[in-house]
Amino acid sequence: MRTPAENAQLALLLEVTATPKPGNVDRDREYPDLRFEHFMTGAVGASEGLRMAAAGEPIGESFERAVDGMADQRGGNTQFGALLLLVPLVRASGTGELTPEYAAEVVGETTVADAAGFYRAFEHVDVGISDPPDEMKALDVRRGADAIPELEARELTLEDVLAASVERDGVAREWVSRFSRSFEIAERITSGEGSVPDRAARAFLEALASEPDTFVAKRHDEATARGVTEAARAALRGDADPDALAEELVDAGVNPGTTADLVAAGLFIALEDGLTV
Amino acid sequence: MRTPAENAQLALLLEVTATPKPGNVDRDREYPDLRFEHFMTGAVGASEGLRMAAAGEPIGESFERAVDGMADQRGGNTQFGALLLLVPLVRASGTGELTPEYAAEVVGETTVADAAGFYRAFEHVDVGISDPPDEMKALDVRRGADAIPELEARELTLEDVLAASVERDGVAREWVSRFSRSFEIAERITSGEGSVPDRAARAFLEALASEPDTFVAKRHDEATARGVTEAARAALRGDADPDALAEELVDAGVNPGTTADLVAAGLFIALEDGLTV
């Protein structure tokens, strides 16, 4: 019987194993400087932070510890977004039950100290981030711990901080919407057919087809993100080969990382719900 | 900074990632019922037992716990032999230092209770085992816990039990020879070139070429094991393509599992020694 922290780690490993996941590192594809083994190593390093979350330690501290451990490899940011989804979900599972309602409670109970932990996490790894809106400049996450006095002055909790990014960030959206897409992906994985990685790859393609990936929108632009969504739809309809799309996106360096994060969260929920591998 | 238990888990993950590893499951090859994700899941499940070993809990109990956790997936025995190497090495690293001398001390200090834990581990998973010699019939590991009274009557420690299998089992040989091949493989991985999985794949081929794999000898016969060694030598000389050999052995169901176990142990030693991924 695996613990919630172990299932979270397994979710990270299964997510990167699933192939094809167009644009992302998977069992068959990688980037020269961001390779499959960096994700393995990131998943191992994150384990202590995930255990902290399951034990009910503060969310911000658990997240910072998970990111710090994750970053102990040469690939850089492998699973920052996935951990930002997993930490509250693991805490929900470890301290109560893994339901959208209780996960929302966990989010609602975050504090200013949790927000500070989140900011500190940015000091451990470079995360692809776009410029914040003007009113949030003092709270640019790239300031790391330097932004903490401002957080405290404004009394912003981690929920508040993420709520401010809802427009631009698919992970933040999950935080304020009861992790609705994560639970939906879990459902699709549970009811899917074939091996767990095959189900996860299918769920990835479906999620990519359903909404533009916010990481692609940030790194490139909205049009690119919409183009990827269209391409994923074509692949789902059978009008394009998912493997060919995977090659094309990796060659273009277009990496729908937020969708991958959602799949990791969905895998975790499905595993906690009894999915066997 | 990863703990010894985390590095052991990472070693298991990197071992199965490394490709080509002729005949074994790796990132590019698998068997219909023994797939890549079963190894991921086995590595996650083993983590609690590995932590117990690092904390100085009894070797037999730690090993049994690791195997029990490993077995929580549908592939069956993924990493029994690798864990039998890793548990004493993790304990050495966690409680003293990871040297051949101290690892030998750890082995020398095993008890009859440790042997009992080892036998119990066989109740959690089917392990490919050949018939024991006549004088060991009462101690056939397939008897599981039923053999424990006999172990106790003969006052056999885990070291004694493994010493009795030295002829037929390359993992047992490591236990009584200061883990010499594991340390040698670590050396090769550390001084190798390229990514860690590439180094591990190379070390696997070299190890396969240097001694017949005892798992192949047990499952098939000595001649098959020698044939695989010859084929690995040809691949190292450049007279054969390692990828083609990998295809051929997987198609024939010839799986040099003991050599893979040794590579996992070598990866662990190299990681503890500071190898970065």
Coordinates of C-alpha atoms in Angstrom, one line a residue:
Chain A
M1 CA 0.0 0.0 0.0
R2 CA 1.7 3.2 -1.2
T3 CA 1.4 6.4 0.9
P4 CA 0.1 9.6 -0.6
A5 CA 3.7 10.9 -0.9
E6 CA 4.7 7.8 -2.7
N7 CA 1.8 7.9 -5.1
A8 CA 2.7 11.6 -5.8
Q9 CA 6.2 10.5 -6.7
L10 CA 4.9 7.7 -8.8
A11 CA 2.6 10.1 -10.6
L12 CA 5.6 12.3 -11.5
L13 CA 7.5 9.2 -12.8
L14 CA 4.5 7.9 -14.8
E15 CA 3.8 11.3 -16.3
V16 CA 7.3 11.6 -17.8
T17 CA 7.2 7.9 -18.9
A18 CA 3.9 8.3 -20.9
T19 CA 4.5 8.7 -24.6
P20 CA 3.8 10.4 -27.0
K21 CA 3.2 13.6 -25.1
P22 CA 3.7 16.1 -27.9
G23 CA 6.4 18.7 -27.0
N24 CA 7.3 17.3 -23.7
V25 CA 10.0 15.1 -22.4
D26 CA 8.8 11.5 -22.4
R27 CA 10.2 8.0 -22.6
D28 CA 11.0 8.5 -26.3
R29 CA 11.8 12.2 -26.6
E30 CA 13.9 14.7 -24.8
Y31 CA 15.8 18.0 -25.2
P32 CA 19.6 18.0 -25.2
D33 CA 19.8 19.8 -21.8
L34 CA 16.5 18.6 -20.3
R35 CA 16.5 14.8 -20.4
F36 CA 14.4 11.9 -19.1
E37 CA 16.8 11.2 -16.3
H38 CA 16.5 14.7 -15.0
F39 CA 12.8 14.1 -14.4
M40 CA 13.6 10.8 -12.6
T41 CA 16.0 12.6 -10.4
G42 CA 13.6 15.5 -9.8
A43 CA 10.9 13.0 -8.7
V44 CA 13.3 11.4 -6.2
G45 CA 14.5 14.7 -4.8
A46 CA 10.9 15.9 -4.3
S47 CA 10.0 13.1 -2.0
E48 CA 10.8 14.7 1.4
G49 CA 8.7 17.7 0.6
L50 CA 5.8 15.5 -0.5
R51 CA 6.1 13.6 2.8
M52 CA 6.0 16.9 4.7
A53 CA 2.8 17.9 2.8
A54 CA 1.2 14.5 3.6
A55 CA 2.1 14.9 7.3
G56 CA 0.3 18.2 7.4
E57 CA 3.4 20.4 7.5
P58 CA 2.8 23.9 6.2
I59 CA 2.1 24.0 2.4
G60 CA 4.6 26.7 1.6
E61 CA 7.4 25.0 3.5
S62 CA 6.6 21.6 2.0
F63 CA 6.5 23.0 -1.5
E64 CA 9.8 24.9 -1.0
R65 CA 11.4 21.6 0.3
A66 CA 10.0 19.7 -2.7
V67 CA 11.3 22.2 -5.2
D68 CA 14.7 22.4 -3.5
G69 CA 15.0 18.6 -3.7
M70 CA 13.7 18.4 -7.2
A71 CA 16.3 20.9 -8.4
D72 CA 19.2 18.7 -7.4
Q73 CA 20.0 17.7 -11.0
R74 CA 21.3 19.4 -14.1
G75 CA 18.2 19.8 -16.1
G76 CA 16.8 22.8 -14.1
N77 CA 13.1 23.1 -13.7
T78 CA 11.6 19.7 -14.2
Q79 CA 8.5 19.6 -12.1
F80 CA 7.8 23.0 -10.4
G81 CA 4.2 23.2 -11.7
A82 CA 3.4 19.6 -11.1
L83 CA 4.6 20.0 -7.5
L84 CA 2.5 23.1 -7.1
L85 CA -0.5 21.0 -7.9
L86 CA 0.6 17.9 -6.0
V87 CA 1.5 19.5 -2.7
P88 CA -2.1 20.6 -1.8
L89 CA -3.5 17.4 -3.2
V90 CA -1.1 15.3 -1.2
R91 CA -1.9 17.3 1.9
A92 CA -5.6 16.8 1.3
S93 CA -5.1 13.1 1.0
G94 CA -2.8 12.8 3.9
T95 CA -4.8 14.9 6.4
G96 CA -8.4 14.4 5.3
E97 CA -9.7 13.1 2.0
L98 CA -8.9 13.7 -1.6
T99 CA -12.0 15.4 -2.9
P100 CA -12.4 18.7 -4.8
E101 CA -14.1 20.2 -1.7
Y102 CA -11.4 19.3 0.8
A103 CA -8.7 20.3 -1.6
A104 CA -10.4 23.7 -1.9
E105 CA -10.4 23.9 1.9
V106 CA -6.7 23.2 2.0
V107 CA -6.2 26.1 -0.5
G108 CA -8.5 28.3 1.6
E109 CA -6.4 27.7 4.7
T110 CA -3.1 28.8 3.2
T111 CA -1.3 31.6 5.0
V112 CA 1.0 34.5 4.3
A113 CA 3.8 32.2 5.5
D114 CA 2.8 29.7 2.8
A115 CA 3.1 32.5 0.3
A116 CA 6.6 33.2 1.6
G117 CA 7.6 29.6 1.1
F118 CA 6.3 29.7 -2.4
Y119 CA 8.4 32.8 -3.2
R120 CA 11.4 31.1 -1.6
A121 CA 11.0 28.1 -3.9
F122 CA 11.8 30.4 -6.8
E123 CA 15.3 30.8 -5.5
H124 CA 16.1 27.1 -6.0
V125 CA 15.3 26.9 -9.7
D126 CA 14.7 29.0 -12.8
V127 CA 11.1 28.9 -13.7
G128 CA 9.7 30.2 -17.0
I129 CA 7.7 33.2 -15.9
S130 CA 6.3 36.2 -17.8
D131 CA 6.3 39.7 -16.5
P132 CA 3.6 40.3 -13.8
P133 CA 0.9 43.0 -14.3
D134 CA 1.9 46.4 -13.0
E135 CA 0.1 46.2 -9.7
M136 CA 2.0 43.0 -8.9
K137 CA 5.5 44.2 -9.9
A138 CA 6.6 44.3 -6.2
L139 CA 5.5 40.7 -6.0
D140 CA 7.3 39.4 -9.1
V141 CA 8.2 35.9 -8.1
R142 CA 11.6 36.3 -9.6
R143 CA 12.4 38.5 -6.6
G144 CA 12.3 35.4 -4.4
A145 CA 12.5 36.0 -0.7
D146 CA 13.0 39.8 -1.4
A147 CA 9.3 40.0 -2.1
I148 CA 8.3 38.6 1.3
P149 CA 8.0 41.9 3.2
E150 CA 5.6 43.1 0.5
L151 CA 3.6 39.9 0.8
E152 CA 3.4 40.5 4.6
A153 CA 2.5 44.1 4.2
R154 CA -0.4 43.3 1.9
E155 CA -1.3 40.2 4.0
L156 CA -1.4 38.0 0.9
T157 CA -1.8 34.2 1.4
L158 CA -0.7 31.7 -1.1
E159 CA -4.2 31.4 -2.3
D160 CA -4.3 35.2 -2.9
V161 CA -1.0 35.1 -4.8
L162 CA -2.1 32.3 -7.1
A163 CA -5.5 33.9 -7.6
A164 CA -3.7 36.8 -9.1
S165 CA -2.2 34.6 -11.8
V166 CA -5.4 32.9 -12.9
E167 CA -5.5 34.7 -16.2
R168 CA -2.1 33.5 -17.3
D169 CA -1.4 30.3 -15.5
G170 CA -3.2 27.0 -15.8
V171 CA -1.8 25.7 -12.5
A172 CA -3.0 28.7 -10.6
R173 CA -6.5 28.2 -12.2
E174 CA -6.6 24.8 -10.6
W175 CA -5.9 26.2 -7.2
V176 CA -9.0 28.4 -7.4
S177 CA -11.3 26.0 -9.2
R178 CA -11.2 23.0 -6.9
F179 CA -8.6 21.3 -9.2
S180 CA -11.3 20.6 -11.6
R181 CA -9.2 19.7 -14.6
S182 CA -6.9 17.5 -12.5
F183 CA -10.0 15.5 -11.2
E184 CA -11.3 15.3 -14.7
I185 CA -8.1 14.0 -16.1
A186 CA -8.0 11.4 -13.2
E187 CA -11.4 10.3 -14.3
R188 CA -10.3 9.8 -17.9
I189 CA -7.2 7.9 -16.8
T190 CA -9.3 5.7 -14.5
S191 CA -11.8 4.9 -17.2
G192 CA -9.2 4.6 -20.0
E193 CA -7.9 1.5 -21.6
G194 CA -4.5 0.0 -21.9
S195 CA -1.4 0.5 -19.7
V196 CA -1.3 3.4 -17.3
P197 CA 1.3 5.3 -19.3
D198 CA -0.8 4.8 -22.5
R199 CA -3.9 6.2 -20.6
A200 CA -1.9 9.1 -19.4
A201 CA -0.6 9.9 -22.9
R202 CA -4.2 9.9 -24.2
A203 CA -5.4 12.1 -21.3
F204 CA -2.5 14.5 -22.1
L205 CA -3.6 14.8 -25.7
E206 CA -7.2 15.3 -24.7
A207 CA -6.3 18.0 -22.2
L208 CA -4.0 19.7 -24.8
A209 CA -6.9 19.7 -27.2
S210 CA -9.4 21.1 -24.7
E211 CA -7.5 24.2 -23.6
P212 CA -4.5 26.2 -24.8
D213 CA -1.4 25.4 -22.7
T214 CA -0.5 28.4 -20.6
F215 CA 3.1 27.6 -20.4
V216 CA 3.3 27.7 -24.2
A217 CA 1.4 30.9 -24.2
K218 CA 3.9 32.5 -21.8
R219 CA 7.0 31.1 -23.5
H220 CA 5.8 31.8 -27.0
D221 CA 2.5 33.5 -27.5
E222 CA -1.3 32.9 -27.5
A223 CA -1.3 32.1 -31.2
T224 CA 1.3 29.3 -30.7
A225 CA -0.7 27.9 -27.8
R226 CA -3.9 27.9 -29.9
G227 CA -2.0 26.3 -32.8
V228 CA -0.9 23.4 -30.5
T229 CA -4.5 23.0 -29.3
E230 CA -5.6 22.7 -32.9
A231 CA -2.9 20.2 -33.7
A232 CA -3.8 18.1 -30.7
R233 CA -7.4 18.1 -31.9
A234 CA -6.3 16.9 -35.3
A235 CA -4.3 14.2 -33.7
L236 CA -7.3 13.1 -31.6
R237 CA -9.5 13.1 -34.7
G238 CA -7.0 10.8 -36.4
D239 CA -6.1 13.5 -39.0
A240 CA -2.5 13.7 -37.7
D241 CA -0.1 11.3 -36.2
P242 CA 0.6 12.1 -32.5
D243 CA 4.2 10.8 -32.8
A244 CA 4.8 13.1 -35.7
L245 CA 3.3 16.0 -33.7
A246 CA 5.6 15.1 -30.8
E247 CA 8.6 15.3 -33.1
E248 CA 7.5 18.5 -34.6
L249 CA 6.9 20.3 -31.3
V250 CA 10.1 19.0 -29.7
D251 CA 12.0 20.2 -32.8
A252 CA 10.4 23.6 -32.4
G253 CA 11.1 23.7 -28.7
V254 CA 7.4 24.1 -27.9
N255 CA 6.8 22.4 -24.6
P256 CA 3.2 22.3 -23.2
G257 CA 4.4 21.9 -19.7
T258 CA 1.3 23.0 -17.9
T259 CA -0.7 20.3 -19.5
A260 CA 1.9 17.8 -18.3
D261 CA 1.6 19.2 -14.8
L262 CA -2.2 18.6 -14.9
V263 CA -1.6 15.0 -16.1
A264 CA 0.7 14.4 -13.1
A265 CA -2.0 15.7 -10.8
G266 CA -4.6 13.5 -12.5
L267 CA -2.3 10.5 -12.2
F268 CA -1.9 11.1 -8.5
I269 CA -5.6 11.4 -7.9
A270 CA -6.2 8.2 -10.0
L271 CA -3.5 6.3 -8.0
E272 CA -4.9 7.4 -4.7
D273 CA -8.3 6.2 -5.9
G274 CA -6.9 2.7 -6.5
L275 CA -5.6 2.7 -10.0
T276 CA -3.1 -0.2 -10.3
V277 CA 0.0 -0.1 -12.4
Chain B
M1 CA 21.5 16.6 -1.0
R2 CA 19.9 13.2 -1.5
T3 CA 19.9 10.7 1.3
P4 CA 21.3 7.1 0.8
A5 CA 17.8 5.8 0.5
E6 CA 16.9 8.4 -2.1
N7 CA 20.1 7.6 -4.1
A8 CA 19.3 3.9 -4.0
Q9 CA 15.8 4.6 -5.4
L10 CA 17.4 6.8 -8.0
A11 CA 19.8 4.0 -8.9
L12 CA 16.9 1.7 -9.5
L13 CA 15.3 4.3 -11.8
L14 CA 18.4 5.1 -13.7
E15 CA 19.2 1.4 -14.2
V16 CA 15.9 0.7 -15.9
T17 CA 16.2 4.0 -17.9
A18 CA 19.7 3.1 -19.3
T19 CA 19.4 1.7 -22.9
P20 CA 20.4 -0.5 -24.7
K21 CA 20.7 -3.1 -21.9
P22 CA 20.5 -6.2 -24.0
G23 CA 17.7 -8.5 -22.8
N24 CA 16.5 -6.3 -20.0
V25 CA 13.6 -3.9 -19.7
D26 CA 14.9 -0.4 -20.5
R27 CA 13.6 2.9 -21.8
D28 CA 13.2 1.4 -25.3
R29 CA 12.3 -2.2 -24.7
E30 CA 10.0 -4.2 -22.5
Y31 CA 8.1 -7.5 -22.3
P32 CA 4.3 -7.6 -22.6
D33 CA 3.9 -8.4 -18.9
L34 CA 7.0 -6.8 -17.5
R35 CA 7.0 -3.2 -18.5
F36 CA 9.0 -0.1 -17.8
E37 CA 6.3 1.4 -15.5
H38 CA 6.4 -1.7 -13.3
F39 CA 10.1 -0.9 -12.6
M40 CA 9.2 2.7 -11.8
T41 CA 6.5 1.5 -9.4
G42 CA 8.8 -1.1 -7.9
A43 CA 11.4 1.6 -7.2
V44 CA 8.8 3.8 -5.5
G45 CA 7.4 1.0 -3.4
A46 CA 10.9 -0.1 -2.2
S47 CA 11.6 3.3 -0.6
E48 CA 10.4 2.6 2.9
G49 CA 12.5 -0.5 3.2
L50 CA 15.5 1.4 1.9
R51 CA 15.0 4.1 4.5
M52 CA 14.8 1.4 7.2
A53 CA 18.2 0.0 6.0
A54 CA 19.7 3.5 6.0
A55 CA 18.5 4.1 9.6
G56 CA 20.2 0.9 10.8
E57 CA 17.0 -1.3 11.1
P58 CA 17.7 -5.0 10.8
I59 CA 18.8 -5.9 7.3
G60 CA 16.4 -8.8 6.9
E61 CA 13.4 -6.8 8.0
S62 CA 14.4 -3.8 5.8
F63 CA 14.9 -6.1 2.8
E64 CA 11.5 -7.8 3.4
R65 CA 9.8 -4.4 3.6
A66 CA 11.5 -3.2 0.4
V67 CA 10.5 -6.3 -1.5
D68 CA 6.9 -6.2 -0.2
G69 CA 6.7 -2.5 -1.3
M70 CA 8.3 -3.3 -4.6
A71 CA 5.8 -6.0 -5.4
D72 CA 2.9 -3.6 -5.3
Q73 CA 2.5 -3.6 -9.1
R74 CA 1.5 -6.1 -11.8
G75 CA 4.8 -6.9 -13.3
G76 CA 5.9 -9.3 -10.5
N77 CA 9.6 -9.4 -9.6
T78 CA 11.2 -6.3 -10.9
Q79 CA 14.1 -5.6 -8.5
F80 CA 14.5 -8.4 -5.9
G81 CA 18.2 -9.0 -6.8
A82 CA 19.0 -5.3 -7.0
L83 CA 17.4 -4.7 -3.5
L84 CA 19.4 -7.6 -2.1
L85 CA 22.6 -5.7 -3.2
L86 CA 21.3 -2.2 -2.3
V87 CA 20.0 -3.0 1.2
P88 CA 23.4 -3.8 2.8
L89 CA 25.1 -1.0 0.8
V90 CA 22.5 1.5 1.9
R91 CA 22.9 0.4 5.4
A92 CA 26.7 0.8 5.1
S93 CA 26.3 4.3 3.8
G94 CA 23.6 5.3 6.3
T95 CA 25.4 3.9 9.4
G96 CA 29.1 4.2 8.6
E97 CA 30.8 4.6 5.3
L98 CA 30.3 3.1 1.9
T99 CA 33.5 1.1 1.5
P100 CA 34.1 -2.5 0.5
E101 CA 35.5 -3.1 4.0
Y102 CA 32.5 -1.7 5.9
A103 CA 30.0 -3.3 3.5
A104 CA 31.7 -6.6 4.4
E105 CA 31.3 -5.8 8.1
V106 CA 27.6 -5.2 7.5
V107 CA 27.4 -8.6 5.9
G108 CA 29.4 -10.2 8.6
E109 CA 27.0 -8.9 11.3
T110 CA 23.9 -10.3 9.8
T111 CA 21.9 -12.7 12.1
V112 CA 19.6 -15.6 11.9
A113 CA 16.7 -13.1 12.2
D114 CA 18.0 -11.4 9.1
A115 CA 18.0 -14.7 7.3
A116 CA 14.4 -15.2 8.4
G117 CA 13.4 -11.8 6.9
F118 CA 15.1 -12.8 3.6
Y119 CA 13.0 -16.0 3.5
R120 CA 9.8 -14.1 4.3
A121 CA 10.6 -11.7 1.4
F122 CA 10.0 -14.7 -1.0
E123 CA 6.4 -14.8 0.1
H124 CA 5.8 -11.4 -1.5
V125 CA 6.9 -12.1 -5.0
D126 CA 7.8 -15.0 -7.4
V127 CA 11.5 -15.0 -7.9
G128 CA 13.2 -17.1 -10.6
I129 CA 15.1 -19.7 -8.6
S130 CA 16.7 -23.0 -9.5
D131 CA 16.5 -26.1 -7.3
P132 CA 18.8 -26.0 -4.3
P133 CA 21.5 -28.6 -3.8
D134 CA 20.4 -31.6 -1.7
E135 CA 21.8 -30.5 1.6
M136 CA 19.9 -27.3 1.3
K137 CA 16.4 -28.8 0.4
A138 CA 14.9 -27.9 3.8
L139 CA 16.1 -24.4 3.2
D140 CA 14.7 -24.0 -0.3
V141 CA 13.7 -20.3 -0.4
R142 CA 10.5 -21.2 -2.1
R143 CA 9.4 -22.5 1.3
G144 CA 9.3 -18.9 2.6
A145 CA 8.6 -18.6 6.3
D146 CA 8.2 -22.4 6.6
A147 CA 11.9 -22.7 6.4
I148 CA 12.6 -20.5 9.3
P149 CA 12.6 -23.2 12.0
E150 CA 15.3 -25.0 10.0
L151 CA 17.3 -21.8 9.7
E152 CA 17.1 -21.4 13.4
A153 CA 18.0 -25.0 14.2
R154 CA 21.1 -24.7 12.0
E155 CA 21.8 -21.2 13.3
L156 CA 22.3 -19.8 9.8
T157 CA 22.7 -16.1 9.4
L158 CA 21.8 -14.3 6.2
E159 CA 25.5 -14.3 5.3
D160 CA 25.6 -18.1 5.7
V161 CA 22.5 -18.5 3.5
L162 CA 23.9 -16.4 0.7
A163 CA 27.3 -18.0 1.0
A164 CA 25.6 -21.3 0.2
S165 CA 24.4 -19.9 -3.2
V166 CA 27.7 -18.4 -4.4
E167 CA 28.2 -21.0 -7.1
R168 CA 24.9 -20.2 -8.8
D169 CA 24.1 -16.6 -7.9
G170 CA 26.0 -13.5 -8.9
V171 CA 24.2 -11.4 -6.2
A172 CA 25.2 -13.9 -3.5
R173 CA 28.8 -13.7 -4.8
E174 CA 28.8 -10.0 -4.1
W175 CA 27.8 -10.5 -0.5
V176 CA 30.8 -12.7 0.1
S177 CA 33.3 -10.7 -2.0
R178 CA 33.0 -7.2 -0.6
F179 CA 30.7 -6.2 -3.4
S180 CA 33.7 -6.2 -5.7
R181 CA 31.9 -6.1 -9.0
S182 CA 29.5 -3.4 -7.8
F183 CA 32.3 -1.2 -6.8
E184 CA 34.1 -1.9 -10.1
I185 CA 31.0 -0.9 -12.0
A186 CA 30.7 2.3 -9.9
E187 CA 34.2 3.1 -10.9
R188 CA 33.4 2.6 -14.6
I189 CA 30.3 4.7 -14.4
T190 CA 32.1 7.5 -12.5
S191 CA 35.0 7.6 -15.0
G192 CA 32.7 7.1 -18.1
E193 CA 31.6 9.7 -20.6
G194 CA 28.2 11.0 -21.6
S195 CA 24.9 11.0 -19.7
V196 CA 24.5 8.8 -16.6
P197 CA 22.1 6.4 -18.4
D198 CA 24.6 6.1 -21.3
R199 CA 27.4 5.4 -18.9
A200 CA 25.2 2.8 -17.1
A201 CA 24.4 1.1 -20.4
R202 CA 28.0 0.9 -21.3
A203 CA 28.9 -0.5 -17.8
F204 CA 26.1 -3.1 -18.3
L205 CA 27.5 -4.3 -21.6
E206 CA 31.0 -4.5 -20.1
A207 CA 29.8 -6.4 -17.1
L208 CA 27.8 -8.7 -19.3
A209 CA 30.9 -9.3 -21.4
S210 CA 33.1 -10.0 -18.4
E211 CA 31.1 -12.8 -16.7
P212 CA 28.2 -15.0 -17.7
D213 CA 24.9 -13.8 -16.1
T214 CA 23.8 -16.2 -13.4
F215 CA 20.1 -15.4 -13.9
V216 CA 20.4 -16.5 -17.5
A217 CA 22.3 -19.6 -16.5
K218 CA 19.5 -20.5 -14.0
R219 CA 16.5 -19.7 -16.3
H220 CA 18.1 -21.2 -19.4
D221 CA 21.5 -22.9 -19.0
E222 CA 25.2 -22.2 -18.8
A223 CA 25.6 -22.4 -22.6
T224 CA 23.0 -19.7 -23.1
A225 CA 24.7 -17.5 -20.5
R226 CA 28.1 -18.0 -22.2
G227 CA 26.6 -17.2 -25.5
V228 CA 25.3 -13.9 -24.2
T229 CA 28.7 -13.1 -22.8
E230 CA 30.2 -13.8 -26.2
A231 CA 27.6 -11.6 -27.9
A232 CA 28.3 -8.8 -25.5
R233 CA 32.0 -9.1 -26.2
A234 CA 31.3 -8.8 -30.0
A235 CA 29.1 -5.7 -29.3
L236 CA 31.9 -4.1 -27.3
R237 CA 34.5 -4.9 -30.0
G238 CA 32.2 -3.2 -32.5
D239 CA 31.5 -6.5 -34.4
A240 CA 27.8 -6.4 -33.5
D241 CA 25.2 -3.7 -32.8
P242 CA 24.2 -3.5 -29.2
D243 CA 20.7 -2.4 -30.2
A244 CA 20.3 -5.4 -32.5
L245 CA 21.5 -7.6 -29.6
A246 CA 19.0 -6.0 -27.3
E247 CA 16.2 -6.8 -29.8
E248 CA 17.4 -10.4 -30.3
L249 CA 17.6 -11.2 -26.6
V250 CA 14.2 -9.6 -25.7
D251 CA 12.7 -11.6 -28.6
A252 CA 14.3 -14.7 -27.2
G253 CA 13.2 -13.9 -23.6
V254 CA 16.8 -14.0 -22.4
N255 CA 17.0 -11.5 -19.6
P256 CA 20.4 -11.0 -17.9
G257 CA 18.8 -9.7 -14.7
T258 CA 21.8 -10.3 -12.4
T259 CA 24.0 -8.0 -14.5
A260 CA 21.3 -5.4 -14.3
D261 CA 21.2 -5.8 -10.5
L262 CA 25.0 -5.2 -10.4
V263 CA 24.6 -2.0 -12.5
A264 CA 21.9 -0.7 -10.0
A265 CA 24.3 -1.3 -7.2
G266 CA 27.1 0.4 -9.1
L267 CA 24.9 3.4 -9.9
F268 CA 24.1 3.7 -6.2
I269 CA 27.8 3.7 -5.2
A270 CA 28.6 6.2 -7.8
L271 CA 25.7 8.5 -6.8
E272 CA 26.8 8.3 -3.1
D273 CA 30.3 9.2 -4.3
G274 CA 29.0 12.4 -5.8
L275 CA 28.0 11.5 -9.4
T276 CA 25.7 14.2 -10.6
V277 CA 22.8 13.5 -13.0

